[in-house]
Backbone as ProteinMPNN parsed JSONL, in Angstrom:
{"seq_chain_A": "VYEIGVRAMFPGLIVVADGTAALDVLRAREVAVLLSDQRMPGMLGDTLLAETARIAPRTIRVLITAFHEEDLEARVVQTGIAHEYVQKPVDPDVLGTVLRSALARYLHSASVCDGLCDEPACEDCPREIDPEMERELGALRAARIALLAESA", "coords_chain_A": {"N_chain_A": [[8.042, 10.846, 12.481], [7.486, 11.236, 9.73], [4.753, 11.746, 9.929], [4.605, 14.248, 11.237], [5.794, 16.022, 9.37], [4.099, 15.641, 7.14], [1.625, 16.309, 8.22], [1.935, 19.059, 8.562], [1.918, 19.886, 5.914], [-0.581, 19.081, 5.041], [-3.237, 20.039, 6.48], [-5.775, 18.885, 6.991], [-5.393, 16.265, 7.593], [-6.055, 12.934, 8.584], [-5.226, 10.715, 11.053], [-4.845, 7.352, 11.872], [-4.697, 4.415, 13.983], [-4.5, 1.814, 12.969], [-5.224, -0.631, 10.354], [-7.93, -1.476, 10.487], [-9.198, 0.662, 11.768], [-8.746, 2.573, 9.814], [-10.334, 1.581, 7.719], [-12.832, 1.912, 8.909], [-13.014, 4.726, 8.929], [-12.983, 5.183, 6.158], [-15.408, 4.034, 5.439], [-17.135, 5.768, 6.634], [-16.751, 8.335, 5.617], [-15.801, 10.336, 2.76], [-12.601, 9.941, 1.413], [-9.776, 11.43, 0.14], [-7.026, 10.736, -0.351], [-5.196, 7.918, 0.618], [-2.629, 7.033, 2.644], [-0.686, 4.391, 3.433], [1.239, 2.41, 5.619], [3.118, -0.519, 4.927], [3.596, -2.42, 6.888], [1.803, -2.702, 9.692], [-0.103, -2.633, 12.773], [-2.175, -5.481, 13.002], [-3.01, -5.657, 10.281], [-1.836, -5.939, 6.967], [-0.509, -3.392, 4.818], [-1.002, -3.646, 2.01], [-3.237, -5.257, 2.019], [-5.094, -3.586, 3.276], [-5.191, -1.541, 1.32], [-6.206, -2.937, -0.89], [-8.772, -3.574, 0.04], [-9.698, -1.0, 0.361], [-9.774, -0.179, -2.316], [-11.959, -1.616, -3.122], [-14.128, -0.691, -1.481], [-13.966, 2.079, -1.574], [-13.398, 3.223, -4.269], [-12.564, 5.602, -5.569], [-10.685, 6.756, -3.936], [-7.33, 7.654, -3.763], [-4.578, 5.578, -3.558], [-1.701, 5.051, -1.643], [1.211, 3.308, -0.946], [3.603, 2.82, 1.544], [6.793, 1.696, 2.625], [9.366, 0.301, 4.681], [10.587, -2.021, 4.36], [12.067, -4.429, 2.25], [10.245, -6.355, 0.163], [9.914, -9.128, -1.746], [8.723, -8.643, -4.964], [6.598, -7.011, -4.082], [6.215, -4.256, -4.748], [5.813, -4.364, -7.57], [3.537, -5.99, -7.632], [1.54, -4.51, -6.202], [1.388, -2.027, -7.514], [1.168, -2.582, -10.279], [-1.15, -4.106, -10.366], [-3.013, -2.328, -9.558], [-3.719, -2.041, -6.925], [-2.323, -0.218, -5.4], [-1.778, 3.19, -6.161], [0.589, 4.503, -6.03], [3.91, 3.746, -4.89], [6.122, 3.888, -2.253], [9.371, 3.835, -1.054], [10.863, 3.612, 2.094], [13.87, 4.813, 3.601], [12.433, 8.029, 3.037], [12.668, 11.307, 1.834], [10.932, 13.872, 3.518], [9.969, 16.003, 1.926], [9.88, 14.873, -0.607], [7.994, 12.873, -0.15], [5.85, 14.563, 0.374], [5.532, 15.666, -2.179], [4.709, 13.399, -3.627], [2.272, 12.928, -2.328], [0.878, 15.329, -2.843], [0.647, 15.11, -5.61], [-0.96, 12.833, -5.707], [-3.274, 13.847, -4.511], [-3.987, 15.787, -6.41], [-4.571, 14.1, -8.528], [-6.805, 12.743, -7.5], [-8.612, 14.922, -7.221], [-8.908, 15.627, -9.88], [-10.164, 13.326, -11.0], [-12.453, 13.308, -9.493], [-13.882, 15.646, -10.029], [-13.368, 17.115, -12.41], [-13.134, 15.776, -14.817], [-13.875, 15.202, -18.236], [-14.49, 12.872, -19.351], [-12.76, 12.115, -21.303], [-10.091, 12.107, -20.686], [-6.566, 11.434, -20.04], [-5.872, 10.315, -17.686], [-4.905, 7.599, -15.816], [-6.264, 6.646, -13.503], [-8.78, 7.658, -13.649], [-12.134, 7.341, -13.19], [-14.255, 8.207, -14.624], [-13.787, 7.968, -17.239], [-14.58, 6.072, -20.037], [-13.021, 4.196, -21.348], [-11.163, 1.14, -21.769], [-8.14, 0.14, -20.278], [-5.316, -1.215, -21.684], [-3.931, -4.149, -20.352], [-1.141, -4.605, -20.551], [-0.187, -2.019, -21.064], [-0.948, -0.819, -18.662], [0.731, -2.17, -16.877], [3.21, -1.193, -17.783], [2.863, 1.541, -17.229], [2.744, 1.391, -14.443], [5.364, 0.545, -13.887], [6.77, 2.785, -14.798], [5.81, 4.745, -13.011], [6.868, 3.748, -10.616], [9.603, 3.951, -11.181], [9.842, 6.718, -11.379], [9.321, 7.504, -8.732], [11.495, 6.301, -7.465], [13.606, 7.74, -8.642], [13.028, 10.321, -7.706], [13.436, 9.894, -4.982], [16.158, 9.25, -4.942], [17.282, 11.644, -5.812], [16.862, 13.323, -3.749]], "CA_chain_A": [[8.734, 11.872, 11.725], [6.722, 11.51, 8.518], [3.458, 12.329, 10.284], [4.778, 15.667, 11.544], [6.002, 16.735, 8.109], [2.909, 15.546, 6.297], [0.553, 17.073, 8.885], [2.161, 20.473, 8.268], [1.55, 20.12, 4.505], [-1.983, 18.734, 4.832], [-3.888, 20.252, 7.769], [-6.961, 18.043, 7.155], [-4.922, 14.893, 7.723], [-6.63, 12.056, 9.606], [-4.273, 9.654, 11.385], [-5.457, 6.268, 12.64], [-3.708, 3.505, 14.557], [-4.374, 0.53, 12.285], [-6.028, -0.808, 9.152], [-9.356, -1.56, 10.807], [-9.647, 2.04, 12.006], [-8.754, 3.248, 8.508], [-11.533, 1.133, 6.998], [-13.975, 2.571, 9.542], [-13.042, 6.104, 8.407], [-13.352, 5.11, 4.742], [-16.835, 3.732, 5.347], [-17.896, 6.881, 7.202], [-16.582, 9.586, 4.886], [-14.977, 10.285, 1.558], [-11.192, 10.198, 1.667], [-9.116, 11.693, -1.141], [-5.769, 9.99, -0.473], [-4.873, 7.047, 1.741], [-1.222, 6.64, 2.753], [-0.622, 3.275, 4.375], [2.471, 1.666, 5.781], [2.889, -1.929, 4.631], [3.563, -3.187, 8.137], [1.125, -1.985, 10.775], [-0.798, -3.593, 13.632], [-3.412, -6.144, 12.636], [-3.331, -5.768, 8.856], [-0.805, -5.44, 6.059], [-0.946, -2.252, 4.022], [-1.573, -4.03, 0.722], [-4.586, -5.752, 2.313], [-5.911, -2.386, 3.489], [-5.4, -0.845, 0.048], [-7.1, -3.749, -1.724], [-10.129, -3.381, 0.558], [-10.042, 0.383, 0.03], [-10.137, -0.151, -3.736], [-13.294, -2.183, -3.24], [-15.186, 0.083, -0.834], [-13.814, 3.511, -1.88], [-12.533, 3.154, -5.451], [-12.01, 6.904, -5.977], [-9.576, 7.114, -3.044], [-6.006, 7.379, -4.319], [-3.925, 4.737, -2.567], [-0.239, 5.122, -1.646], [1.806, 2.363, -0.003], [4.967, 3.163, 1.955], [7.366, 0.603, 3.399], [10.803, 0.31, 4.937], [11.06, -3.391, 4.175], [12.05, -4.945, 0.887], [9.506, -7.603, 0.035], [9.993, -9.584, -3.135], [7.592, -8.416, -5.865], [5.507, -6.221, -3.507], [5.977, -3.053, -5.554], [5.215, -4.745, -8.85], [2.196, -6.523, -7.406], [0.547, -3.517, -5.789], [1.233, -0.947, -8.499], [0.699, -3.099, -11.567], [-2.525, -4.609, -10.256], [-3.896, -1.224, -9.215], [-3.99, -1.972, -5.491], [-1.764, 1.082, -5.004], [-1.454, 4.079, -7.273], [1.997, 4.85, -5.845], [4.67, 2.931, -3.95], [7.235, 4.694, -1.755], [10.303, 3.074, -0.222], [11.535, 4.354, 3.16], [13.575, 6.172, 4.048], [12.103, 8.977, 1.974], [12.698, 12.697, 2.274], [9.565, 14.361, 3.703], [9.557, 16.835, 0.792], [9.536, 13.948, -1.697], [6.709, 12.289, 0.224], [4.864, 15.62, 0.146], [5.304, 15.754, -3.629], [3.905, 12.226, -3.997], [0.91, 13.104, -1.808], [0.229, 16.411, -3.604], [0.304, 14.528, -6.905], [-2.107, 11.947, -5.472], [-4.439, 14.702, -4.279], [-4.365, 16.363, -7.705], [-5.186, 13.004, -9.29], [-8.137, 12.555, -6.932], [-9.453, 16.068, -7.569], [-9.212, 15.512, -11.313], [-11.152, 12.276, -11.272], [-13.683, 13.563, -8.752], [-14.679, 16.818, -10.377], [-13.068, 17.874, -13.619], [-13.001, 14.966, -16.016], [-14.922, 15.265, -19.257], [-14.63, 11.528, -19.888], [-11.812, 11.884, -22.385], [-8.748, 12.423, -20.213], [-5.566, 10.365, -20.096], [-5.531, 9.936, -16.313], [-5.209, 6.173, -15.664], [-7.162, 6.35, -12.388], [-10.046, 8.355, -13.82], [-13.248, 6.407, -13.32], [-15.263, 8.758, -15.51], [-13.414, 7.65, -18.614], [-15.165, 4.778, -20.358], [-12.141, 3.297, -22.081], [-10.426, 0.093, -21.082], [-6.699, 0.296, -20.423], [-4.662, -2.47, -22.001], [-3.161, -4.6, -19.184], [0.294, -4.399, -20.783], [0.058, -0.6, -20.874], [-1.07, -0.551, -17.23], [1.976, -2.65, -16.261], [4.264, -0.239, -18.133], [2.613, 2.759, -16.451], [3.156, 1.092, -13.072], [6.825, 0.551, -13.842], [7.2, 4.174, -14.932], [5.518, 5.423, -11.74], [7.846, 3.281, -9.634], [10.893, 4.532, -11.541], [9.794, 8.141, -11.038], [9.456, 7.611, -7.287], [12.881, 5.957, -7.133], [14.447, 8.875, -9.037], [12.774, 11.404, -6.746], [14.067, 9.527, -3.716], [17.607, 9.344, -5.123], [17.712, 13.034, -5.993], [16.63, 14.087, -2.495]], "C_chain_A": [[7.933, 12.239, 10.478], [5.404, 12.2, 8.847], [3.571, 13.822, 10.543], [4.931, 16.475, 10.266], [4.768, 16.756, 7.229], [1.762, 16.349, 6.903], [0.702, 18.568, 8.599], [1.735, 20.816, 6.837], [0.058, 19.943, 4.263], [-2.742, 18.846, 6.157], [-5.119, 19.367, 8.011], [-6.639, 16.575, 7.341], [-5.638, 14.156, 8.865], [-5.622, 10.935, 9.825], [-4.996, 8.622, 12.238], [-4.371, 5.264, 13.024], [-3.494, 2.227, 13.753], [-5.319, 0.462, 11.085], [-7.523, -0.863, 9.408], [-9.932, -0.167, 11.038], [-9.698, 2.822, 10.698], [-9.998, 2.858, 7.708], [-12.796, 1.759, 7.586], [-14.119, 4.007, 9.036], [-13.515, 6.096, 6.958], [-14.833, 4.8, 4.542], [-17.691, 4.915, 5.788], [-17.813, 8.171, 6.383], [-15.725, 9.383, 3.65], [-13.559, 10.69, 1.92], [-10.513, 10.347, 0.313], [-7.906, 10.791, -1.342], [-5.559, 9.172, 0.789], [-3.402, 6.669, 1.636], [-1.152, 5.564, 3.82], [0.773, 2.693, 4.41], [2.163, 0.198, 5.481], [2.762, -2.749, 5.911], [2.979, -2.315, 9.237], [0.353, -3.01, 11.594], [-2.06, -4.165, 12.987], [-3.705, -6.351, 11.166], [-2.153, -5.255, 8.032], [-1.378, -4.307, 5.206], [-1.558, -2.641, 2.695], [-2.974, -4.606, 0.892], [-5.542, -4.583, 2.512], [-6.2, -1.695, 2.159], [-6.306, -1.626, -0.893], [-8.552, -3.587, -1.268], [-10.603, -1.956, 0.267], [-10.474, 0.495, -1.421], [-11.556, -0.67, -3.937], [-14.365, -1.251, -2.668], [-15.136, 1.581, -1.144], [-12.914, 3.651, -3.108], [-11.95, 4.489, -5.91], [-10.836, 7.349, -5.109], [-8.258, 6.717, -3.706], [-5.186, 6.719, -3.216], [-2.407, 4.744, -2.745], [0.281, 4.176, -0.571], [3.241, 2.782, 0.27], [5.51, 2.014, 2.793], [8.866, 0.789, 3.559], [11.42, -1.05, 4.633], [11.006, -3.781, 2.709], [11.331, -6.289, 0.907], [9.469, -7.955, -1.445], [8.681, -9.359, -3.869], [6.457, -7.568, -5.295], [5.191, -5.007, -4.379], [5.29, -3.395, -6.863], [3.775, -5.208, -8.661], [1.189, -5.42, -7.091], [0.333, -2.424, -6.823], [0.646, -1.486, -9.804], [-0.721, -3.647, -11.509], [-3.513, -3.515, -9.888], [-4.284, -1.171, -7.748], [-3.498, -0.636, -4.947], [-1.513, 1.899, -6.263], [0.022, 4.459, -7.24], [2.601, 3.948, -4.775], [5.882, 3.745, -3.546], [8.074, 3.839, -0.814], [10.915, 4.007, 0.823], [13.011, 3.966, 3.169], [13.301, 7.068, 2.842], [12.128, 10.378, 2.579], [11.262, 13.195, 2.422], [9.076, 15.247, 2.554], [9.158, 15.964, -0.402], [8.192, 13.288, -1.399], [5.589, 13.311, 0.023], [4.526, 15.771, -1.32], [4.431, 14.597, -4.104], [2.455, 12.432, -3.55], [0.176, 14.245, -2.509], [-0.193, 15.921, -4.985], [-0.914, 13.61, -6.773], [-3.375, 12.763, -5.258], [-4.912, 15.325, -5.587], [-5.065, 15.313, -8.57], [-6.613, 12.758, -8.814], [-9.067, 13.692, -7.358], [-9.838, 16.043, -9.04], [-10.328, 14.502, -11.549], [-12.479, 12.557, -10.585], [-14.516, 14.695, -9.318], [-14.457, 17.426, -11.743], [-13.145, 17.063, -14.904], [-14.196, 15.097, -16.953], [-15.136, 13.897, -19.912], [-13.645, 11.192, -20.986], [-10.369, 12.107, -21.965], [-7.818, 11.215, -20.366], [-5.17, 9.872, -18.709], [-5.91, 8.473, -16.088], [-6.214, 5.857, -14.567], [-8.554, 6.932, -12.566], [-11.168, 7.357, -14.081], [-14.355, 6.932, -14.223], [-14.981, 8.423, -16.969], [-13.862, 6.237, -18.956], [-14.202, 3.773, -20.968], [-11.524, 2.239, -21.181], [-8.945, 0.383, -21.301], [-6.121, -1.091, -20.64], [-3.813, -2.904, -20.799], [-1.651, -4.415, -19.348], [0.657, -2.934, -20.573], [-0.007, -0.244, -19.384], [0.178, -1.019, -16.49], [3.117, -1.679, -16.545], [4.1, 1.07, -17.366], [3.031, 2.551, -14.993], [4.664, 1.109, -12.922], [7.374, 1.97, -13.948], [6.95, 4.961, -13.646], [6.559, 5.034, -10.694], [9.225, 3.872, -9.913], [10.943, 6.013, -11.175], [9.978, 8.327, -9.533], [10.887, 7.315, -6.865], [13.824, 7.11, -7.485], [14.265, 10.048, -8.091], [13.476, 11.126, -5.43], [15.592, 9.648, -3.813], [18.09, 10.779, -5.209], [17.541, 13.86, -4.727], [17.835, 14.072, -1.6]], "O_chain_A": [[7.724, 13.419, 10.199], [4.981, 13.119, 8.145], [2.711, 14.586, 10.107], [4.271, 17.5, 10.095], [4.436, 17.784, 6.639], [1.009, 16.998, 6.177], [-0.296, 19.265, 8.413], [1.245, 21.917, 6.583], [-0.507, 20.583, 3.376], [-2.877, 17.856, 6.878], [-5.464, 19.128, 9.168], [-7.529, 15.729, 7.254], [-5.801, 14.69, 9.962], [-5.213, 10.276, 8.869], [-5.675, 8.968, 13.205], [-3.275, 5.265, 12.464], [-2.428, 1.616, 13.838], [-6.105, 1.377, 10.839], [-8.303, -0.34, 8.611], [-11.023, 0.147, 10.561], [-10.595, 3.64, 10.497], [-10.637, 3.712, 7.093], [-13.723, 2.098, 6.851], [-15.23, 4.452, 8.747], [-14.355, 6.909, 6.573], [-15.438, 5.26, 3.575], [-18.839, 5.048, 5.364], [-18.714, 9.006, 6.453], [-15.017, 8.385, 3.519], [-13.344, 11.662, 2.644], [-10.657, 9.489, -0.558], [-7.773, 10.152, -2.385], [-5.727, 9.677, 1.899], [-2.98, 6.058, 0.655], [-1.515, 5.796, 4.973], [1.411, 2.505, 3.375], [1.058, -0.27, 5.756], [1.932, -3.653, 6.006], [3.58, -1.326, 9.656], [0.173, -4.144, 11.149], [-2.906, -3.421, 12.49], [-4.575, -7.153, 10.827], [-1.547, -4.241, 8.378], [-2.574, -4.273, 4.915], [-2.542, -2.032, 2.277], [-3.813, -4.46, 0.003], [-6.656, -4.582, 1.988], [-7.339, -1.306, 1.902], [-7.098, -1.027, -1.621], [-9.456, -3.475, -2.097], [-11.775, -1.738, -0.037], [-11.441, 1.192, -1.725], [-12.269, -0.209, -4.828], [-15.4, -1.041, -3.301], [-16.14, 2.278, -0.997], [-11.792, 4.144, -2.999], [-10.922, 4.497, -6.587], [-10.072, 8.228, -5.509], [-8.094, 5.582, -4.153], [-5.104, 7.221, -2.095], [-1.891, 4.482, -3.832], [-0.155, 4.234, 0.579], [4.003, 3.063, -0.655], [4.777, 1.421, 3.584], [9.54, 1.354, 2.697], [12.642, -1.202, 4.649], [10.03, -3.502, 2.012], [11.755, -7.23, 1.578], [9.04, -7.158, -2.279], [7.636, -9.84, -3.431], [5.434, -7.411, -5.96], [4.031, -4.761, -4.709], [4.289, -2.775, -7.221], [2.896, -4.852, -9.447], [0.097, -5.402, -7.659], [-0.788, -1.943, -6.992], [-0.279, -0.895, -10.361], [-1.421, -3.645, -12.522], [-4.723, -3.743, -9.903], [-5.1, -0.335, -7.36], [-4.171, 0.0, -4.135], [-1.093, 1.371, -7.293], [0.633, 4.707, -8.28], [1.909, 3.456, -3.883], [6.602, 4.246, -4.41], [7.552, 3.203, 0.102], [11.428, 5.072, 0.479], [13.345, 2.852, 2.763], [13.872, 6.879, 1.767], [11.663, 10.593, 3.698], [10.446, 12.961, 1.531], [7.885, 15.242, 2.242], [8.211, 16.284, -1.12], [7.35, 13.158, -2.288], [4.505, 12.962, -0.445], [3.366, 15.981, -1.674], [3.514, 14.798, -4.9], [1.523, 12.145, -4.301], [-1.027, 14.143, -2.747], [-1.265, 16.276, -5.473], [-1.795, 13.616, -7.633], [-4.436, 12.406, -5.77], [-6.114, 15.384, -5.843], [-6.038, 15.617, -9.26], [-7.522, 12.585, -9.626], [-10.186, 13.444, -7.806], [-10.96, 16.396, -9.403], [-11.316, 14.799, -12.22], [-13.522, 12.093, -11.044], [-15.731, 14.722, -9.121], [-15.299, 18.197, -12.203], [-13.215, 17.645, -15.987], [-15.352, 15.101, -16.53], [-15.866, 13.776, -20.895], [-13.689, 10.095, -21.545], [-9.504, 12.281, -22.823], [-8.238, 10.129, -20.767], [-4.227, 9.092, -18.577], [-7.088, 8.124, -16.155], [-6.955, 4.882, -14.688], [-9.423, 6.721, -11.72], [-11.148, 6.624, -15.07], [-15.287, 6.2, -14.556], [-15.848, 8.582, -17.828], [-13.547, 5.298, -18.225], [-14.546, 2.597, -21.092], [-11.385, 2.436, -19.973], [-8.544, 0.818, -22.38], [-6.397, -2.021, -19.882], [-3.044, -2.096, -20.277], [-0.959, -4.101, -18.38], [1.689, -2.631, -19.975], [0.8, 0.552, -18.904], [0.64, -0.341, -15.572], [3.906, -1.371, -15.651], [5.084, 1.646, -16.902], [3.61, 3.449, -14.381], [5.187, 1.631, -11.937], [8.336, 2.317, -13.264], [7.794, 5.759, -13.238], [7.071, 5.89, -9.972], [9.936, 4.253, -8.983], [11.972, 6.506, -10.712], [10.715, 9.216, -9.107], [11.435, 8.003, -6.004], [14.735, 7.423, -6.719], [15.239, 10.7, -7.714], [14.05, 12.034, -4.828], [16.24, 10.099, -2.869], [19.18, 11.101, -4.736], [18.031, 14.986, -4.652], [17.809, 14.659, -0.518]]}, "name": "protein", "num_of_chains": 1, "seq": "VYEIGVRAMFPGLIVVADGTAALDVLRAREVAVLLSDQRMPGMLGDTLLAETARIAPRTIRVLITAFHEEDLEARVVQTGIAHEYVQKPVDPDVLGTVLRSALARYLHSASVCDGLCDEPACEDCPREIDPEMERELGALRAARIALLAESA"}
């Protein structure tokens, strides 16, 4: 269901069957946004996103899951494994908004930054982000996603 809605919004979408196939794509080409389910064949989504952060650090990483796992959201968002965390069920329009925001974030960091922006994911900015501030930003991102999901 999500794939159909997302494919209509993003015609260049690449869909793969598992985490290993996703890593193969990431090694072969630049990917702007990676949306991964937490539970998929052969690899957990947070494992895929952590490896993605290592091999393709500019790729914006979004984790989606239908299962409540203790501390998963806090762990992946606050540590930077995922830029966004989405809990299923989610309205396809809300998911589209999250993915458009992720794409805008990628485009900013990939081509427009002058090195002085406030975008937390921007790799062109030389400043260090205080770990406490990064945790607070992660909590705010998670709260925003929860509010979007509730209002849908």
